Amino acid sequence: MVDYKVVAGIFNDFMALYVGKEKFRYGIEQLYRKYPDNTLFQALMANMNEAQKLRVPEVLRNVYELFKPYRGRRLSDTEWEKIINDTGKMNKMYGNNVWCRQILLELMNLLELDNKELRNQEKKVA
């Protein structure tokens, strides 16, 4: 299962780095070491030229709130439709920004990974 404490940590660490929190103890290199091969972290760090066109703290807050209710559980087809529609709306709200879209897609991927794992567990139990 996806460790959503790690996801929250990535969001918090990235935000602290981005806004330049005075007491933030990591630099970019240390964050790459802390989250090696993590695709969410890589999506946040990619296309920074596009990120600067947005209010990053607002985007991250909204994206996280969009996905928060769905994490760590098996999703119905109706919920997937809502996620897809809401993701599309948010993508349009931020002008189809490449950076924002990559984060939205990565979070959808994490939900899908959880969903598949939970379905597989149900099959094993049955």
PDB file of N, CA and C in Angstrom, residues 7-89:
ATOM      1  N   VAL A   7       3.758  10.497   1.562  1.00  0.00           N
ATOM      2  CA  VAL A   7       3.181  11.482   0.636  1.00  0.00           C
ATOM      3  C   VAL A   7       3.042  12.833   1.334  1.00  0.00           C
ATOM      4  N   ALA A   8       2.504  12.829   2.538  1.00  0.00           N
ATOM      5  CA  ALA A   8       2.369  14.082   3.294  1.00  0.00           C
ATOM      6  C   ALA A   8       3.736  14.688   3.577  1.00  0.00           C
ATOM      7  N   GLY A   9       4.714  13.854   3.906  1.00  0.00           N
ATOM      8  CA  GLY A   9       6.068  14.338   4.142  1.00  0.00           C
ATOM      9  C   GLY A   9       6.665  14.986   2.907  1.00  0.00           C
ATOM     10  N   ILE A  10       6.427  14.374   1.760  1.00  0.00           N
ATOM     11  CA  ILE A  10       6.938  14.939   0.505  1.00  0.00           C
ATOM     12  C   ILE A  10       6.310  16.306   0.247  1.00  0.00           C
ATOM     13  N   PHE A  11       4.996  16.395   0.411  1.00  0.00           N
ATOM     14  CA  PHE A  11       4.320  17.679   0.215  1.00  0.00           C
ATOM     15  C   PHE A  11       4.868  18.726   1.186  1.00  0.00           C
ATOM     16  N   ASN A  12       4.995  18.355   2.455  1.00  0.00           N
ATOM     17  CA  ASN A  12       5.478  19.310   3.462  1.00  0.00           C
ATOM     18  C   ASN A  12       6.918  19.731   3.197  1.00  0.00           C
ATOM     19  N   ASP A  13       7.783  18.758   2.884  1.00  0.00           N
ATOM     20  CA  ASP A  13       9.186  19.084   2.617  1.00  0.00           C
ATOM     21  C   ASP A  13       9.327  19.943   1.360  1.00  0.00           C
ATOM     22  N   PHE A  14       8.585  19.605   0.323  1.00  0.00           N
ATOM     23  CA  PHE A  14       8.663  20.395  -0.895  1.00  0.00           C
ATOM     24  C   PHE A  14       8.191  21.824  -0.627  1.00  0.00           C
ATOM     25  N   MET A  15       7.090  21.953   0.107  1.00  0.00           N
ATOM     26  CA  MET A  15       6.548  23.287   0.400  1.00  0.00           C
ATOM     27  C   MET A  15       7.547  24.100   1.220  1.00  0.00           C
ATOM     28  N   ALA A  16       8.159  23.474   2.207  1.00  0.00           N
ATOM     29  CA  ALA A  16       9.154  24.180   3.029  1.00  0.00           C
ATOM     30  C   ALA A  16      10.335  24.631   2.181  1.00  0.00           C
ATOM     31  N   LEU A  17      10.783  23.769   1.281  1.00  0.00           N
ATOM     32  CA  LEU A  17      11.873  24.127   0.377  1.00  0.00           C
ATOM     33  C   LEU A  17      11.446  25.254  -0.549  1.00  0.00           C
ATOM     34  N   TYR A  18      10.245  25.142  -1.120  1.00  0.00           N
ATOM     35  CA  TYR A  18       9.771  26.115  -2.107  1.00  0.00           C
ATOM     36  C   TYR A  18       9.604  27.511  -1.509  1.00  0.00           C
ATOM     37  N   VAL A  19       9.009  27.583  -0.319  1.00  0.00           N
ATOM     38  CA  VAL A  19       8.768  28.901   0.285  1.00  0.00           C
ATOM     39  C   VAL A  19       9.961  29.395   1.082  1.00  0.00           C
ATOM     40  N   GLY A  20      10.985  28.539   1.221  1.00  0.00           N
ATOM     41  CA  GLY A  20      12.207  28.953   1.903  1.00  0.00           C
ATOM     42  C   GLY A  20      12.056  29.093   3.400  1.00  0.00           C
ATOM     43  N   LYS A  21      11.377  28.121   4.016  1.00  0.00           N
ATOM     44  CA  LYS A  21      11.240  28.159   5.476  1.00  0.00           C
ATOM     45  C   LYS A  21      12.607  28.275   6.118  1.00  0.00           C
ATOM     46  N   GLU A  22      12.716  29.181   7.007  1.00  0.00           N
ATOM     47  CA  GLU A  22      14.004  29.510   7.634  1.00  0.00           C
ATOM     48  C   GLU A  22      14.635  28.313   8.339  1.00  0.00           C
ATOM     49  N   LYS A  23      13.835  27.526   9.031  1.00  0.00           N
ATOM     50  CA  LYS A  23      14.374  26.415   9.809  1.00  0.00           C
ATOM     51  C   LYS A  23      14.364  25.089   9.041  1.00  0.00           C
ATOM     52  N   PHE A  24      14.078  25.139   7.743  1.00  0.00           N
ATOM     53  CA  PHE A  24      14.055  23.909   6.958  1.00  0.00           C
ATOM     54  C   PHE A  24      15.453  23.330   6.889  1.00  0.00           C
ATOM     55  N   ARG A  25      15.586  22.068   7.244  1.00  0.00           N
ATOM     56  CA  ARG A  25      16.916  21.479   7.415  1.00  0.00           C
ATOM     57  C   ARG A  25      17.456  20.785   6.182  1.00  0.00           C
ATOM     58  N   TYR A  26      16.696  20.721   5.112  1.00  0.00           N
ATOM     59  CA  TYR A  26      17.134  20.010   3.915  1.00  0.00           C
ATOM     60  C   TYR A  26      17.360  20.965   2.753  1.00  0.00           C
ATOM     61  N   GLY A  27      18.252  20.577   1.884  1.00  0.00           N
ATOM     62  CA  GLY A  27      18.405  21.238   0.605  1.00  0.00           C
ATOM     63  C   GLY A  27      17.874  20.288  -0.461  1.00  0.00           C
ATOM     64  N   ILE A  28      17.961  20.698  -1.695  1.00  0.00           N
ATOM     65  CA  ILE A  28      17.453  19.864  -2.788  1.00  0.00           C
ATOM     66  C   ILE A  28      18.161  18.510  -2.822  1.00  0.00           C
ATOM     67  N   GLU A  29      19.468  18.524  -2.684  1.00  0.00           N
ATOM     68  CA  GLU A  29      20.218  17.268  -2.748  1.00  0.00           C
ATOM     69  C   GLU A  29      19.798  16.311  -1.632  1.00  0.00           C
ATOM     70  N   GLN A  30      19.602  16.832  -0.421  1.00  0.00           N
ATOM     71  CA  GLN A  30      19.188  15.986   0.691  1.00  0.00           C
ATOM     72  C   GLN A  30      17.781  15.420   0.469  1.00  0.00           C
ATOM     73  N   LEU A  31      16.910  16.216  -0.150  1.00  0.00           N
ATOM     74  CA  LEU A  31      15.562  15.707  -0.428  1.00  0.00           C
ATOM     75  C   LEU A  31      15.589  14.596  -1.473  1.00  0.00           C
ATOM     76  N   TYR A  32      16.464  14.721  -2.456  1.00  0.00           N
ATOM     77  CA  TYR A  32      16.602  13.634  -3.432  1.00  0.00           C
ATOM     78  C   TYR A  32      17.087  12.359  -2.742  1.00  0.00           C
ATOM     79  N   ARG A  33      17.938  12.498  -1.751  1.00  0.00           N
ATOM     80  CA  ARG A  33      18.410  11.330  -0.999  1.00  0.00           C
ATOM     81  C   ARG A  33      17.313  10.789  -0.080  1.00  0.00           C
ATOM     82  N   LYS A  34      16.526  11.682   0.483  1.00  0.00           N
ATOM     83  CA  LYS A  34      15.454  11.275   1.392  1.00  0.00           C
ATOM     84  C   LYS A  34      14.348  10.529   0.648  1.00  0.00           C
ATOM     85  N   TYR A  35      14.078  10.935  -0.591  1.00  0.00           N
ATOM     86  CA  TYR A  35      13.004  10.331  -1.387  1.00  0.00           C
ATOM     87  C   TYR A  35      13.554   9.761  -2.695  1.00  0.00           C
ATOM     88  N   PRO A  36      14.495   8.822  -2.608  1.00  0.00           N
ATOM     89  CA  PRO A  36      15.093   8.294  -3.851  1.00  0.00           C
ATOM     90  C   PRO A  36      14.052   7.550  -4.684  1.00  0.00           C
ATOM     91  N   ASP A  37      14.052   7.838  -5.956  1.00  0.00           N
ATOM     92  CA  ASP A  37      13.168   7.163  -6.913  1.00  0.00           C
ATOM     93  C   ASP A  37      11.685   7.338  -6.611  1.00  0.00           C
ATOM     94  N   ASN A  38      11.319   8.321  -5.817  1.00  0.00           N
ATOM     95  CA  ASN A  38       9.907   8.563  -5.543  1.00  0.00           C
ATOM     96  C   ASN A  38       9.324   9.413  -6.661  1.00  0.00           C
ATOM     97  N   THR A  39       8.368   8.863  -7.365  1.00  0.00           N
ATOM     98  CA  THR A  39       7.830   9.546  -8.551  1.00  0.00           C
ATOM     99  C   THR A  39       7.035  10.798  -8.198  1.00  0.00           C
ATOM    100  N   LEU A  40       6.424  10.838  -7.034  1.00  0.00           N
ATOM    101  CA  LEU A  40       5.719  12.060  -6.629  1.00  0.00           C
ATOM    102  C   LEU A  40       6.722  13.189  -6.404  1.00  0.00           C
ATOM    103  N   PHE A  41       7.791  12.893  -5.689  1.00  0.00           N
ATOM    104  CA  PHE A  41       8.818  13.916  -5.464  1.00  0.00           C
ATOM    105  C   PHE A  41       9.411  14.378  -6.793  1.00  0.00           C
ATOM    106  N   GLN A  42       9.667  13.437  -7.694  1.00  0.00           N
ATOM    107  CA  GLN A  42      10.213  13.788  -9.000  1.00  0.00           C
ATOM    108  C   GLN A  42       9.249  14.675  -9.782  1.00  0.00           C
ATOM    109  N   ALA A  43       7.943  14.401  -9.682  1.00  0.00           N
ATOM    110  CA  ALA A  43       6.950  15.240 -10.367  1.00  0.00           C
ATOM    111  C   ALA A  43       6.940  16.650  -9.791  1.00  0.00           C
ATOM    112  N   LEU A  44       7.076  16.760  -8.476  1.00  0.00           N
ATOM    113  CA  LEU A  44       7.105  18.085  -7.858  1.00  0.00           C
ATOM    114  C   LEU A  44       8.333  18.884  -8.290  1.00  0.00           C
ATOM    115  N   MET A  45       9.456  18.200  -8.450  1.00  0.00           N
ATOM    116  CA  MET A  45      10.695  18.879  -8.811  1.00  0.00           C
ATOM    117  C   MET A  45      10.827  19.161 -10.303  1.00  0.00           C
ATOM    118  N   ALA A  46      10.056  18.480 -11.113  1.00  0.00           N
ATOM    119  CA  ALA A  46      10.140  18.663 -12.569  1.00  0.00           C
ATOM    120  C   ALA A  46       9.338  19.892 -13.002  1.00  0.00           C
ATOM    121  N   ASN A  47       9.708  20.456 -14.113  1.00  0.00           N
ATOM    122  CA  ASN A  47       8.976  21.568 -14.733  1.00  0.00           C
ATOM    123  C   ASN A  47       8.783  22.757 -13.796  1.00  0.00           C
ATOM    124  N   MET A  48       9.823  23.076 -13.030  1.00  0.00           N
ATOM    125  CA  MET A  48       9.719  24.196 -12.096  1.00  0.00           C
ATOM    126  C   MET A  48       9.472  25.525 -12.809  1.00  0.00           C
ATOM    127  N   ASN A  49       9.890  25.614 -14.059  1.00  0.00           N
ATOM    128  CA  ASN A  49       9.598  26.827 -14.821  1.00  0.00           C
ATOM    129  C   ASN A  49       8.092  27.013 -14.987  1.00  0.00           C
ATOM    130  N   GLU A  50       7.350  25.904 -15.028  1.00  0.00           N
ATOM    131  CA  GLU A  50       5.889  25.985 -15.105  1.00  0.00           C
ATOM    132  C   GLU A  50       5.279  26.244 -13.727  1.00  0.00           C
ATOM    133  N   ALA A  51       5.893  25.692 -12.696  1.00  0.00           N
ATOM    134  CA  ALA A  51       5.384  25.889 -11.336  1.00  0.00           C
ATOM    135  C   ALA A  51       5.406  27.361 -10.954  1.00  0.00           C
ATOM    136  N   GLN A  52       6.436  28.080 -11.391  1.00  0.00           N
ATOM    137  CA  GLN A  52       6.548  29.487 -11.010  1.00  0.00           C
ATOM    138  C   GLN A  52       5.438  30.356 -11.594  1.00  0.00           C
ATOM    139  N   LYS A  53       4.668  29.811 -12.528  1.00  0.00           N
ATOM    140  CA  LYS A  53       3.538  30.542 -13.107  1.00  0.00           C
ATOM    141  C   LYS A  53       2.296  30.458 -12.216  1.00  0.00           C
ATOM    142  N   LEU A  54       2.364  29.646 -11.175  1.00  0.00           N
ATOM    143  CA  LEU A  54       1.219  29.393 -10.302  1.00  0.00           C
ATOM    144  C   LEU A  54       1.511  29.828  -8.878  1.00  0.00           C
ATOM    145  N   ARG A  55       0.467  29.873  -8.074  1.00  0.00           N
ATOM    146  CA  ARG A  55       0.632  30.031  -6.633  1.00  0.00           C
ATOM    147  C   ARG A  55       0.784  28.620  -6.067  1.00  0.00           C
ATOM    148  N   VAL A  56       2.019  28.168  -5.986  1.00  0.00           N
ATOM    149  CA  VAL A  56       2.323  26.785  -5.631  1.00  0.00           C
ATOM    150  C   VAL A  56       1.668  26.353  -4.316  1.00  0.00           C
ATOM    151  N   PRO A  57       1.745  27.128  -3.238  1.00  0.00           N
ATOM    152  CA  PRO A  57       1.097  26.679  -1.996  1.00  0.00           C
ATOM    153  C   PRO A  57      -0.406  26.423  -2.176  1.00  0.00           C
ATOM    154  N   GLU A  58      -1.062  27.272  -2.915  1.00  0.00           N
ATOM    155  CA  GLU A  58      -2.495  27.097  -3.178  1.00  0.00           C
ATOM    156  C   GLU A  58      -2.754  25.832  -3.984  1.00  0.00           C
ATOM    157  N   VAL A  59      -1.972  25.624  -5.025  1.00  0.00           N
ATOM    158  CA  VAL A  59      -2.141  24.449  -5.874  1.00  0.00           C
ATOM    159  C   VAL A  59      -1.947  23.173  -5.054  1.00  0.00           C
ATOM    160  N   LEU A  60      -0.872  23.119  -4.289  1.00  0.00           N
ATOM    161  CA  LEU A  60      -0.601  21.913  -3.510  1.00  0.00           C
ATOM    162  C   LEU A  60      -1.687  21.650  -2.473  1.00  0.00           C
ATOM    163  N   ARG A  61      -2.154  22.686  -1.850  1.00  0.00           N
ATOM    164  CA  ARG A  61      -3.235  22.528  -0.867  1.00  0.00           C
ATOM    165  C   ARG A  61      -4.481  21.970  -1.544  1.00  0.00           C
ATOM    166  N   ASN A  62      -4.854  22.542  -2.678  1.00  0.00           N
ATOM    167  CA  ASN A  62      -6.051  22.103  -3.395  1.00  0.00           C
ATOM    168  C   ASN A  62      -5.914  20.691  -3.946  1.00  0.00           C
ATOM    169  N   VAL A  63      -4.766  20.376  -4.492  1.00  0.00           N
ATOM    170  CA  VAL A  63      -4.530  19.035  -5.029  1.00  0.00           C
ATOM    171  C   VAL A  63      -4.598  18.006  -3.912  1.00  0.00           C
ATOM    172  N   TYR A  64      -3.945  18.296  -2.800  1.00  0.00           N
ATOM    173  CA  TYR A  64      -3.933  17.353  -1.679  1.00  0.00           C
ATOM    174  C   TYR A  64      -5.345  17.135  -1.146  1.00  0.00           C
ATOM    175  N   GLU A  65      -6.110  18.211  -1.018  1.00  0.00           N
ATOM    176  CA  GLU A  65      -7.488  18.106  -0.518  1.00  0.00           C
ATOM    177  C   GLU A  65      -8.382  17.327  -1.486  1.00  0.00           C
ATOM    178  N   LEU A  66      -8.107  17.418  -2.755  1.00  0.00           N
ATOM    179  CA  LEU A  66      -8.880  16.672  -3.755  1.00  0.00           C
ATOM    180  C   LEU A  66      -8.711  15.165  -3.556  1.00  0.00           C
ATOM    181  N   PHE A  67      -7.501  14.723  -3.288  1.00  0.00           N
ATOM    182  CA  PHE A  67      -7.205  13.304  -3.201  1.00  0.00           C
ATOM    183  C   PHE A  67      -7.348  12.720  -1.797  1.00  0.00           C
ATOM    184  N   LYS A  68      -7.290  13.554  -0.797  1.00  0.00           N
ATOM    185  CA  LYS A  68      -7.287  13.096   0.590  1.00  0.00           C
ATOM    186  C   LYS A  68      -8.442  12.141   0.937  1.00  0.00           C
ATOM    187  N   PRO A  69      -9.685  12.420   0.527  1.00  0.00           N
ATOM    188  CA  PRO A  69     -10.782  11.525   0.921  1.00  0.00           C
ATOM    189  C   PRO A  69     -10.708  10.121   0.310  1.00  0.00           C
ATOM    190  N   TYR A  70      -9.912   9.938  -0.719  1.00  0.00           N
ATOM    191  CA  TYR A  70      -9.896   8.673  -1.452  1.00  0.00           C
ATOM    192  C   TYR A  70      -8.708   7.779  -1.115  1.00  0.00           C
ATOM    193  N   ARG A  71      -7.780   8.263  -0.372  1.00  0.00           N
ATOM    194  CA  ARG A  71      -6.536   7.528  -0.151  1.00  0.00           C
ATOM    195  C   ARG A  71      -6.746   6.298   0.733  1.00  0.00           C
ATOM    196  N   GLY A  72      -6.001   5.265   0.403  1.00  0.00           N
ATOM    197  CA  GLY A  72      -5.945   4.077   1.235  1.00  0.00           C
ATOM    198  C   GLY A  72      -7.187   3.216   1.274  1.00  0.00           C
ATOM    199  N   ARG A  73      -8.028   3.300   0.267  1.00  0.00           N
ATOM    200  CA  ARG A  73      -9.222   2.460   0.265  1.00  0.00           C
ATOM    201  C   ARG A  73      -9.613   2.070  -1.160  1.00  0.00           C
ATOM    202  N   ARG A  74     -10.417   1.036  -1.247  1.00  0.00           N
ATOM    203  CA  ARG A  74     -10.900   0.561  -2.544  1.00  0.00           C
ATOM    204  C   ARG A  74     -11.957   1.538  -3.043  1.00  0.00           C
ATOM    205  N   LEU A  75     -11.852   1.906  -4.305  1.00  0.00           N
ATOM    206  CA  LEU A  75     -12.736   2.925  -4.861  1.00  0.00           C
ATOM    207  C   LEU A  75     -13.745   2.306  -5.821  1.00  0.00           C
ATOM    208  N   SER A  76     -14.949   2.823  -5.773  1.00  0.00           N
ATOM    209  CA  SER A  76     -16.000   2.366  -6.679  1.00  0.00           C
ATOM    210  C   SER A  76     -15.840   3.065  -8.036  1.00  0.00           C
ATOM    211  N   ASP A  77     -16.527   2.556  -9.026  1.00  0.00           N
ATOM    212  CA  ASP A  77     -16.503   3.189 -10.349  1.00  0.00           C
ATOM    213  C   ASP A  77     -17.025   4.619 -10.284  1.00  0.00           C
ATOM    214  N   THR A  78     -18.036   4.848  -9.471  1.00  0.00           N
ATOM    215  CA  THR A  78     -18.595   6.199  -9.308  1.00  0.00           C
ATOM    216  C   THR A  78     -17.561   7.147  -8.710  1.00  0.00           C
ATOM    217  N   GLU A  79     -16.811   6.654  -7.732  1.00  0.00           N
ATOM    218  CA  GLU A  79     -15.763   7.485  -7.132  1.00  0.00           C
ATOM    219  C   GLU A  79     -14.665   7.788  -8.140  1.00  0.00           C
ATOM    220  N   TRP A  80     -14.303   6.797  -8.954  1.00  0.00           N
ATOM    221  CA  TRP A  80     -13.290   7.038  -9.986  1.00  0.00           C
ATOM    222  C   TRP A  80     -13.768   8.088 -10.984  1.00  0.00           C
ATOM    223  N   GLU A  81     -15.028   8.031 -11.360  1.00  0.00           N
ATOM    224  CA  GLU A  81     -15.577   9.050 -12.268  1.00  0.00           C
ATOM    225  C   GLU A  81     -15.466  10.436 -11.640  1.00  0.00           C
ATOM    226  N   LYS A  82     -15.794  10.531 -10.359  1.00  0.00           N
ATOM    227  CA  LYS A  82     -15.697  11.826  -9.662  1.00  0.00           C
ATOM    228  C   LYS A  82     -14.257  12.301  -9.612  1.00  0.00           C
ATOM    229  N   ILE A  83     -13.327  11.402  -9.295  1.00  0.00           N
ATOM    230  CA  ILE A  83     -11.909  11.760  -9.248  1.00  0.00           C
ATOM    231  C   ILE A  83     -11.451  12.277 -10.608  1.00  0.00           C
ATOM    232  N   ILE A  84     -11.802  11.573 -11.650  1.00  0.00           N
ATOM    233  CA  ILE A  84     -11.398  11.970 -13.007  1.00  0.00           C
ATOM    234  C   ILE A  84     -11.997  13.319 -13.374  1.00  0.00           C
ATOM    235  N   ASN A  85     -13.281  13.511 -13.079  1.00  0.00           N
ATOM    236  CA  ASN A  85     -13.928  14.799 -13.382  1.00  0.00           C
ATOM    237  C   ASN A  85     -13.328  15.940 -12.571  1.00  0.00           C
ATOM    238  N   ASP A  86     -13.129  15.703 -11.275  1.00  0.00           N
ATOM    239  CA  ASP A  86     -12.567  16.753 -10.415  1.00  0.00           C
ATOM    240  C   ASP A  86     -11.125  17.075 -10.794  1.00  0.00           C
ATOM    241  N   THR A  87     -10.375  16.040 -11.177  1.00  0.00           N
ATOM    242  CA  THR A  87      -8.999  16.258 -11.622  1.00  0.00           C
ATOM    243  C   THR A  87      -8.979  17.098 -12.893  1.00  0.00           C
ATOM    244  N   GLY A  88      -9.870  16.785 -13.822  1.00  0.00           N
ATOM    245  CA  GLY A  88      -9.968  17.570 -15.055  1.00  0.00           C
ATOM    246  C   GLY A  88     -10.338  19.022 -14.782  1.00  0.00           C
ATOM    247  N   LYS A  89     -11.270  19.233 -13.872  1.00  0.00           N
ATOM    248  CA  LYS A  89     -11.671  20.598 -13.506  1.00  0.00           C
ATOM    249  C   LYS A  89     -10.506  21.366 -12.893  1.00  0.00           C
TER     250      LYS A  89
END
